CSV table of C-alpha atoms in Angstrom, one decimal:
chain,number,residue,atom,x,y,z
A,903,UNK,CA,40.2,69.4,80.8
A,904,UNK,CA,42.6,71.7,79.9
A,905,UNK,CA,41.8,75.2,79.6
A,906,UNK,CA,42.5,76.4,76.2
A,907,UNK,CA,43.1,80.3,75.6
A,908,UNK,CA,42.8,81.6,72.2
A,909,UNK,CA,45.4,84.5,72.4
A,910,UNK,CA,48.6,86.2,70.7
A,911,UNK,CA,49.4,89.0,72.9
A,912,UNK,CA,50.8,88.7,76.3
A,913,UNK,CA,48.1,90.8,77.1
A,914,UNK,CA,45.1,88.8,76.2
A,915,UNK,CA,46.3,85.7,78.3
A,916,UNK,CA,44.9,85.2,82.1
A,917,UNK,CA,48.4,84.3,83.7
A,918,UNK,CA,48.0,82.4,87.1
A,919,UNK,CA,50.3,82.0,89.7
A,920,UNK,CA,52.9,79.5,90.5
A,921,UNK,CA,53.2,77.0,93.5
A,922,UNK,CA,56.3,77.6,95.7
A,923,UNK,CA,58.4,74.6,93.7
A,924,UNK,CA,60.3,76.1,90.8
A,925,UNK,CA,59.2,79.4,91.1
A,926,UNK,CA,61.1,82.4,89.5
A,927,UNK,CA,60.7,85.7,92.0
A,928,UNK,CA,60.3,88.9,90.5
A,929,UNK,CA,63.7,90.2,91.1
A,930,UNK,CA,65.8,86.8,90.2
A,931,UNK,CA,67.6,86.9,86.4
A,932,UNK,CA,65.4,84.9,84.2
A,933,UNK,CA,68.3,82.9,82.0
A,934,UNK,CA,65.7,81.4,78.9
A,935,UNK,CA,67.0,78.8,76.8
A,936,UNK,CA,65.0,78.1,73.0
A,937,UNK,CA,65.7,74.6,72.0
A,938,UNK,CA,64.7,74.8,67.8
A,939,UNK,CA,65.2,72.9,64.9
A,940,UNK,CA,67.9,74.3,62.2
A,941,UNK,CA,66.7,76.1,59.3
A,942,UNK,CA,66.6,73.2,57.0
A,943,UNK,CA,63.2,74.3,54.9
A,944,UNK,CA,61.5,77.7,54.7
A,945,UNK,CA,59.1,77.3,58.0
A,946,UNK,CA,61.9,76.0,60.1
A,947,UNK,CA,63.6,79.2,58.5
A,948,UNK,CA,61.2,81.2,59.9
A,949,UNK,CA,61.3,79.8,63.5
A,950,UNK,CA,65.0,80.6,63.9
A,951,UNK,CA,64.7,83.8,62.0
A,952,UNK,CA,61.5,85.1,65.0
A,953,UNK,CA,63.4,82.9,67.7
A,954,UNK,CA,66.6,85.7,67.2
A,955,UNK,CA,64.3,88.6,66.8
A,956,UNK,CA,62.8,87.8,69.9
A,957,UNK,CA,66.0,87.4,71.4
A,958,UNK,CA,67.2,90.9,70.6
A,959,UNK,CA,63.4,92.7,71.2
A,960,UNK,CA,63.4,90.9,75.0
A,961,UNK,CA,67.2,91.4,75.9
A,962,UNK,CA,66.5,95.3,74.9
A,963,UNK,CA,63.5,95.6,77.1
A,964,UNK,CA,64.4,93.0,80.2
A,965,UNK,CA,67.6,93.8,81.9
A,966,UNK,CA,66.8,90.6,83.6
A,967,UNK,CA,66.8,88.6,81.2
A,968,UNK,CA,69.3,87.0,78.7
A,969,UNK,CA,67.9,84.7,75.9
A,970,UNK,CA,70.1,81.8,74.5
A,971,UNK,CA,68.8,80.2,71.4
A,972,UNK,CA,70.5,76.3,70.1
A,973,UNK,CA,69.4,75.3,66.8
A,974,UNK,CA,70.0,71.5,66.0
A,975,UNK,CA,70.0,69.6,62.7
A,976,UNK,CA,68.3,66.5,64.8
A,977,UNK,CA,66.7,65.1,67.8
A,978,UNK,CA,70.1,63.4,69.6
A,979,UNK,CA,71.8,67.0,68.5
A,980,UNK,CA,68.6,68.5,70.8
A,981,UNK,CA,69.0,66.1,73.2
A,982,UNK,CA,72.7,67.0,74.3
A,983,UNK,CA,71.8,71.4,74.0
A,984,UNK,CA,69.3,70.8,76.6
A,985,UNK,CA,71.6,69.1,78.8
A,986,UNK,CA,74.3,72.1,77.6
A,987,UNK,CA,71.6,74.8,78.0
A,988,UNK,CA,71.0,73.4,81.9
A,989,UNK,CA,74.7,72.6,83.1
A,990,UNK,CA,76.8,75.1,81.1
A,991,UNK,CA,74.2,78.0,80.4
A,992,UNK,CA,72.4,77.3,83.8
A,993,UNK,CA,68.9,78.3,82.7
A,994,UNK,CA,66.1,78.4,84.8
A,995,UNK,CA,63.4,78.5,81.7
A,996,UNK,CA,63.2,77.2,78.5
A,997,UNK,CA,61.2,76.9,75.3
A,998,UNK,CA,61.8,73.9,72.8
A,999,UNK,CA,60.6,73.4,69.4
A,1000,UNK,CA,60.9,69.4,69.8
A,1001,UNK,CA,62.8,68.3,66.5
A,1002,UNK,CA,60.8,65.1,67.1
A,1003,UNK,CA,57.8,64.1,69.9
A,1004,UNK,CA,58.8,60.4,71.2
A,1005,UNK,CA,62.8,60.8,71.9
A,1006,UNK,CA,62.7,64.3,73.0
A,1007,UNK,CA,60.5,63.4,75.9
A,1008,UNK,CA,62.6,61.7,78.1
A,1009,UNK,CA,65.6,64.3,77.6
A,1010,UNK,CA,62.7,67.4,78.4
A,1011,UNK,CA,61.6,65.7,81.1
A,1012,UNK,CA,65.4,65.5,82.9
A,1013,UNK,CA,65.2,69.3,82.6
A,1014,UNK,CA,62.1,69.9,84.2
A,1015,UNK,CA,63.0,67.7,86.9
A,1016,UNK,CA,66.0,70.1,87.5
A,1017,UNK,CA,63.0,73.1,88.3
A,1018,UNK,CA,63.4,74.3,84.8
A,1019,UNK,CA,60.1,75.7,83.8
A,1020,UNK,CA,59.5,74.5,80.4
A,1021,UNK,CA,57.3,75.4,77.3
A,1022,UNK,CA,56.7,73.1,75.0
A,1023,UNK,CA,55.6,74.9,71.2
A,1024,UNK,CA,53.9,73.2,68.2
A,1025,UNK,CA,55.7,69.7,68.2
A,1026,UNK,CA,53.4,67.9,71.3
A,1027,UNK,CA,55.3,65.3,73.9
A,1028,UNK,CA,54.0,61.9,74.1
A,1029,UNK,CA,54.2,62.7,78.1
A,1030,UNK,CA,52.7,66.1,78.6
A,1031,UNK,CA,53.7,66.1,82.3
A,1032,UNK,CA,57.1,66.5,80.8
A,1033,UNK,CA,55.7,70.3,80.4
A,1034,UNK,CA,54.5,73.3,82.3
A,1035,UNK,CA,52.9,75.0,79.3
A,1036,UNK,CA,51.7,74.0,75.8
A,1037,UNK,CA,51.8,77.2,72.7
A,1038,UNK,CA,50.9,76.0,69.4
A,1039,UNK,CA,48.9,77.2,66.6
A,1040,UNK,CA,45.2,75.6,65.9
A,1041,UNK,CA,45.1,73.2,63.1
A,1042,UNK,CA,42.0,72.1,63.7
A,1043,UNK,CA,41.0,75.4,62.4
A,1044,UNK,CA,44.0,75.2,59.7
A,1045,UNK,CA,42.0,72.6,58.0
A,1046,UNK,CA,38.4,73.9,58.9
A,1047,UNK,CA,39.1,77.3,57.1
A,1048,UNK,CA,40.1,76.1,53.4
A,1049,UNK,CA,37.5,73.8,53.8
A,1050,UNK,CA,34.9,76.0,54.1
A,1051,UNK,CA,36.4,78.8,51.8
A,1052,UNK,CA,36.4,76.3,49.1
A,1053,UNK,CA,32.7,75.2,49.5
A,1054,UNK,CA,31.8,78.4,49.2
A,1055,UNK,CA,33.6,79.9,46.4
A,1056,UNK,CA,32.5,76.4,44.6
A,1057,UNK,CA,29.3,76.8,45.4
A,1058,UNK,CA,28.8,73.5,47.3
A,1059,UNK,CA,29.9,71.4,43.9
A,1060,UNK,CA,33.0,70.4,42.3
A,1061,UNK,CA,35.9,67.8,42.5
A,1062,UNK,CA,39.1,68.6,44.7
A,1063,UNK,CA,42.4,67.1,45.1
A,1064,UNK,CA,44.3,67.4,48.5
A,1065,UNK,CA,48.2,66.8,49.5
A,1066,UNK,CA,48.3,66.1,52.8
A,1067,UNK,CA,52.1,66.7,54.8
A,1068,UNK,CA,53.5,64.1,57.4
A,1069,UNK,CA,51.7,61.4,58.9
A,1070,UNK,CA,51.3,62.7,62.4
A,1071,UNK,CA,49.2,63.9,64.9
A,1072,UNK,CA,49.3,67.2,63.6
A,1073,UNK,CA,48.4,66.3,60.0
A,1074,UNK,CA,45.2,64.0,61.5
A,1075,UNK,CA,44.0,66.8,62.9
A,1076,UNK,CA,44.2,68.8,59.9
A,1077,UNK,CA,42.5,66.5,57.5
A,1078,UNK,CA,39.6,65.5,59.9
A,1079,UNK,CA,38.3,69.2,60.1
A,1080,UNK,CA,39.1,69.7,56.1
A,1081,UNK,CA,36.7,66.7,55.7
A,1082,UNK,CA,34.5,66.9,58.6
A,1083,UNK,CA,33.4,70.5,56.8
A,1084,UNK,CA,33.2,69.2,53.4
A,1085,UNK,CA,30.8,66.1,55.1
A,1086,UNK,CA,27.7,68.7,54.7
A,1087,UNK,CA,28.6,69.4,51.1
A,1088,UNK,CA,27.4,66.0,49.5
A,1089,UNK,CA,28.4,67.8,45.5
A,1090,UNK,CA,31.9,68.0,46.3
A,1091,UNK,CA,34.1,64.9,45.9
A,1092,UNK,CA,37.5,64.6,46.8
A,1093,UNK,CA,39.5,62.5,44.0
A,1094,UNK,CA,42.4,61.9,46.0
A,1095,UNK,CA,44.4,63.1,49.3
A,1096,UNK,CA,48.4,61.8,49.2
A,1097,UNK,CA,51.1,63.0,51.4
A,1098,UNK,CA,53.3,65.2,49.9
A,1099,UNK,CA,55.7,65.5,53.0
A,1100,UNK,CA,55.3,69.8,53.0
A,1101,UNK,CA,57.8,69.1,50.3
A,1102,UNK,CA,57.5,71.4,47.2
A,1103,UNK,CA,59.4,68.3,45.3
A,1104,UNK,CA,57.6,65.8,46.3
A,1105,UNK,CA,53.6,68.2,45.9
A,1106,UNK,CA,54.8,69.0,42.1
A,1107,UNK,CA,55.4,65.1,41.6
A,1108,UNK,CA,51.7,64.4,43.2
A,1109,UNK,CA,50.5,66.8,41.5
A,1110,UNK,CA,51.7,65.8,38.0
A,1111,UNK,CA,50.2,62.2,39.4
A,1112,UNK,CA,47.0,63.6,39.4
A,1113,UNK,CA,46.4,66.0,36.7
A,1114,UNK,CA,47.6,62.6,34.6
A,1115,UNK,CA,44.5,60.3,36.1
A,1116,UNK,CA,41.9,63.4,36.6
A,1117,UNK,CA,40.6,65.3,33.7
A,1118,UNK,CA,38.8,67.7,35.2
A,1119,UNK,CA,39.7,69.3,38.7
A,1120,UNK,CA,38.2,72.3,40.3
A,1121,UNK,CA,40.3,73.2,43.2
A,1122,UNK,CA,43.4,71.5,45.3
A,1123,UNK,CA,44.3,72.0,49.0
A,1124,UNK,CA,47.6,71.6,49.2
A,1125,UNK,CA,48.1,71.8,53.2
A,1126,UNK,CA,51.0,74.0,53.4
A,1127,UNK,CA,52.5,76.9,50.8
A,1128,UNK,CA,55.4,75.1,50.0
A,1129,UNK,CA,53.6,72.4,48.4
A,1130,UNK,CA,51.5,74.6,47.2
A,1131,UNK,CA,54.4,76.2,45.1
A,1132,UNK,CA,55.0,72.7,43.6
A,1133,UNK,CA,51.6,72.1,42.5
A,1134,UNK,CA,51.3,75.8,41.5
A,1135,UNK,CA,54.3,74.2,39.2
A,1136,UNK,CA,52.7,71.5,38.0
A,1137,UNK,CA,49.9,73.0,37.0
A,1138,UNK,CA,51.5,75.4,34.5
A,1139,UNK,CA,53.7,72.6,33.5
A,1140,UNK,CA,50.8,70.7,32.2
A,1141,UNK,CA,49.1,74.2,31.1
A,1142,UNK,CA,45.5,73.0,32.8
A,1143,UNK,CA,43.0,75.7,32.4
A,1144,UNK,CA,40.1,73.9,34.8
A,1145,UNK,CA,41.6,74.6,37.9
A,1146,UNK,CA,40.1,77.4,39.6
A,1147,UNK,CA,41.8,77.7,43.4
A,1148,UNK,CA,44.8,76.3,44.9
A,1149,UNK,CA,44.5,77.0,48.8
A,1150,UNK,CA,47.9,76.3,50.6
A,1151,UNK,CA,48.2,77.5,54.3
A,1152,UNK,CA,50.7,79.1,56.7
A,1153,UNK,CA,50.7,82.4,55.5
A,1154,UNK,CA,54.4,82.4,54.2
A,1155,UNK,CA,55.7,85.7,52.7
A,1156,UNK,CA,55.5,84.6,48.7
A,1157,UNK,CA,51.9,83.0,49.2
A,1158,UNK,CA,50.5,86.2,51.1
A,1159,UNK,CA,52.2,88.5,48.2
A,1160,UNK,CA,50.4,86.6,45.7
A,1161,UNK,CA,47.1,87.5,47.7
A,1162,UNK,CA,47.9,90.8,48.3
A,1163,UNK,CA,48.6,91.0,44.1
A,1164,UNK,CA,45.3,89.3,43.4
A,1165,UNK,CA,47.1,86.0,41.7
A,1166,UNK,CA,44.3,84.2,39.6
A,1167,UNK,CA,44.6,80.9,41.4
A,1168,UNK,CA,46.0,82.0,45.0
A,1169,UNK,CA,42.7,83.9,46.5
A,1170,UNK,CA,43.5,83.0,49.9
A,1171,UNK,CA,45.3,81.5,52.7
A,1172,UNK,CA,45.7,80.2,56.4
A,1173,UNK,CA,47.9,81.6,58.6
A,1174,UNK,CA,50.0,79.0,61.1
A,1175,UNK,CA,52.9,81.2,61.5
A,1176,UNK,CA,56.4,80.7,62.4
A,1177,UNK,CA,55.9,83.7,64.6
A,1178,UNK,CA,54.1,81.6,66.9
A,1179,UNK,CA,57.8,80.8,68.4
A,1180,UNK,CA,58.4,84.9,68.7
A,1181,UNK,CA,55.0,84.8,70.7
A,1182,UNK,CA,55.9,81.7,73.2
A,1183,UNK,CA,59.4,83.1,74.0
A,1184,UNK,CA,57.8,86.4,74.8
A,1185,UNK,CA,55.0,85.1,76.8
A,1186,UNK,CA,57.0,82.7,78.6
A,1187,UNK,CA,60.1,85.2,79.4
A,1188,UNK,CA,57.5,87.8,80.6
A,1189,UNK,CA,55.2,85.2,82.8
A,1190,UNK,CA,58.9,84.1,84.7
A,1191,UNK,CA,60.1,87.3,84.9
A,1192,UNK,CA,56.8,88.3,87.0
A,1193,UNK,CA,57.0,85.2,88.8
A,1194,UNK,CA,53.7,83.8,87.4
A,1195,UNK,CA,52.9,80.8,85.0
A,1196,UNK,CA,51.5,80.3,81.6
A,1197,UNK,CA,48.0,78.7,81.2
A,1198,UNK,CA,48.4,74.8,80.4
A,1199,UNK,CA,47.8,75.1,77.1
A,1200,UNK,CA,47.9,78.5,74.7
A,1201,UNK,CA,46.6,78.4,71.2
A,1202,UNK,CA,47.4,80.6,68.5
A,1203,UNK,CA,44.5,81.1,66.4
A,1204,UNK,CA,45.3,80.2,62.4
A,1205,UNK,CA,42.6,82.7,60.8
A,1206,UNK,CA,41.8,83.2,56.9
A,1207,UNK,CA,44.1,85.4,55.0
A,1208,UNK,CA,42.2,87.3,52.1
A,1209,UNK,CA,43.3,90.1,50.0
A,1210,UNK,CA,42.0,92.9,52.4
A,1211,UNK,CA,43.7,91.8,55.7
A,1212,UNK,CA,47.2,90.0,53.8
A,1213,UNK,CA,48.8,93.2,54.7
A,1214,UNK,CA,48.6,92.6,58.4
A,1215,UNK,CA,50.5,89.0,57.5
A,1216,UNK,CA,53.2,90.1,55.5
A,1217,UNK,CA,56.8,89.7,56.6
A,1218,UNK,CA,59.0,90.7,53.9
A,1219,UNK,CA,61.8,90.3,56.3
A,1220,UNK,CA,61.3,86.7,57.3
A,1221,UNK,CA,62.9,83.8,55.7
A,1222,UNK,CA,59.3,82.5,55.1
């Protein structure tokens, strides 16, 4: 199994040492490429925005190392930077924000075969020997957390409505803790769970949907801020009074203001940061440069953002 280390800082990781194949010494240049997706919506805004940020913190403190970051508007785009970032940049480590799983496989794969070290971040492989190390952030706990926020502050009863994202992996994993947690709280019902595609469009549309067919509706999760802006629209649209929470998640800038202001129907949030790629550019760079390796598999905890710790998750800066 593979060991899982819950862990932001550099510091808090056990780093282990690499076999002789591929291995970067000490005193070789550590040339990093960061394969991401362009900023097309505000989460992928923020993953280009901490990708250059920790391009110009690393360069400043590495000599050794120089960080080249590709953005791509889609997964053939990706395909041909990786093959760039190898034969033109010559990079002997790289991080990549898949734009997609399935067809970026094979084309991460070729790279590690030319003893690139690679690190794979948020967007899983379908081959995971295509890989040396895994950073993403925990949505297993990213659905637990609303979950059990909302069973307490309904106090075990009420009806909710959820808007789920994409149909993925990632998503699955999301809704079976949201409703694993809510299994012990037989009072609650969930009405209805649609995908709203992280689309603020397309969660103001569901949301009109269901404040049409359900008269009465304590709280919504809406898994992700953005659609939580669109139902946020919706509901003053339809001037609904009943609703008492709307819980989004991934700590983006405008959500974790309205915490931080005490908004009557944002109390709290989960973070699943962009900054997660600042964190797995910066532990990979400093692992190569040392010569050592991440852990398989590097989690970044998503944690439950209230009004007295919002402050600590608050970017004004960022794009998200």
């Amino acid at each position: 199994m593979k060991q899982v280390i819950r862990a932001i800082g550099a510091g808090m990781l056990a780093l282990g040492i690499l076999s002789s194949a591929g291995i970067a010494r000490a005193e070789d240049k550590v040339t990093l490429g960061v394969a991401i997706p362009t900023a097309d919506h505000g989460f992928t805004g923020g993953i280009v925005w901490w990708a250059n940020k920790a391009k110009a913190d690393l360069e400043k403190a590495h000599p050794n190392l120089k960080v080249i970051v590709k953005t791509a508007a889609g997964s053939p785009e990706q395909a041909n930077q990786l093959q760039d970032l190898v034969t033109v940049n010559k990079i002997n480590a790289l991080v990549i924000f898949p734009f997609e799983s399935a067809s970026l496989t094979q084309p991460v794969a070729q790279v590690k075969k030319k003893g690139v070290y690679v690190t794979v971040v948020d967007r899983g492989l379908t081959d995971t020997s295509a890989q040396d190390a895994y950073v993403a952030g925990d949505n297993t706990a990213f659905g637990r957390i609303p979950a059990e926020y909302l069973a307490k502050a309904l106090d075990g009863k009420g009806d909710i409505v959820a808007l789920r994202g994409i149909p993925t992996t990632l998503d699955n994993e999301r809704w079976s803790a949201f409703t694993g947690v809510l299994k012990a709280y037989p009072n609650i019902k969930i009405l209805d769970a649609k995908y709203a595609n992280w689309n603020r469009d397309d969660a103001f549309k569901v949301m009109q949907d269901y404040l049409t067919r359900f008269k009465h509706i304590d709280a919504v999760w809406a898994a992700d801020d953005d659609m939580a802006v669109g139902v946020l629209k919706a509901i003053d649209q339809a001037k609904r009074s009943d609703i008492k929470i709307v819980f989004g998640g991934a700590g983006s800038k405008g959500m974790v203001k309205n915490v931080m202001d005490g908004a009557p129907l944002i109390r709290a949030d989960v973070s699943y940061s962009p900054k997660f790629i600042y964190d797995a550019i910066k532990l990979t760079a400093e692992a190569r440069l040392k010569g050592e390796k991440l852990p398989a598999t590097t989690i970044i905890p998503s944690v439950l953002i209230t009004k007295e710790n919002a402050k600590d998750f608050y970017f004004p800066d960022s794009p998200f």
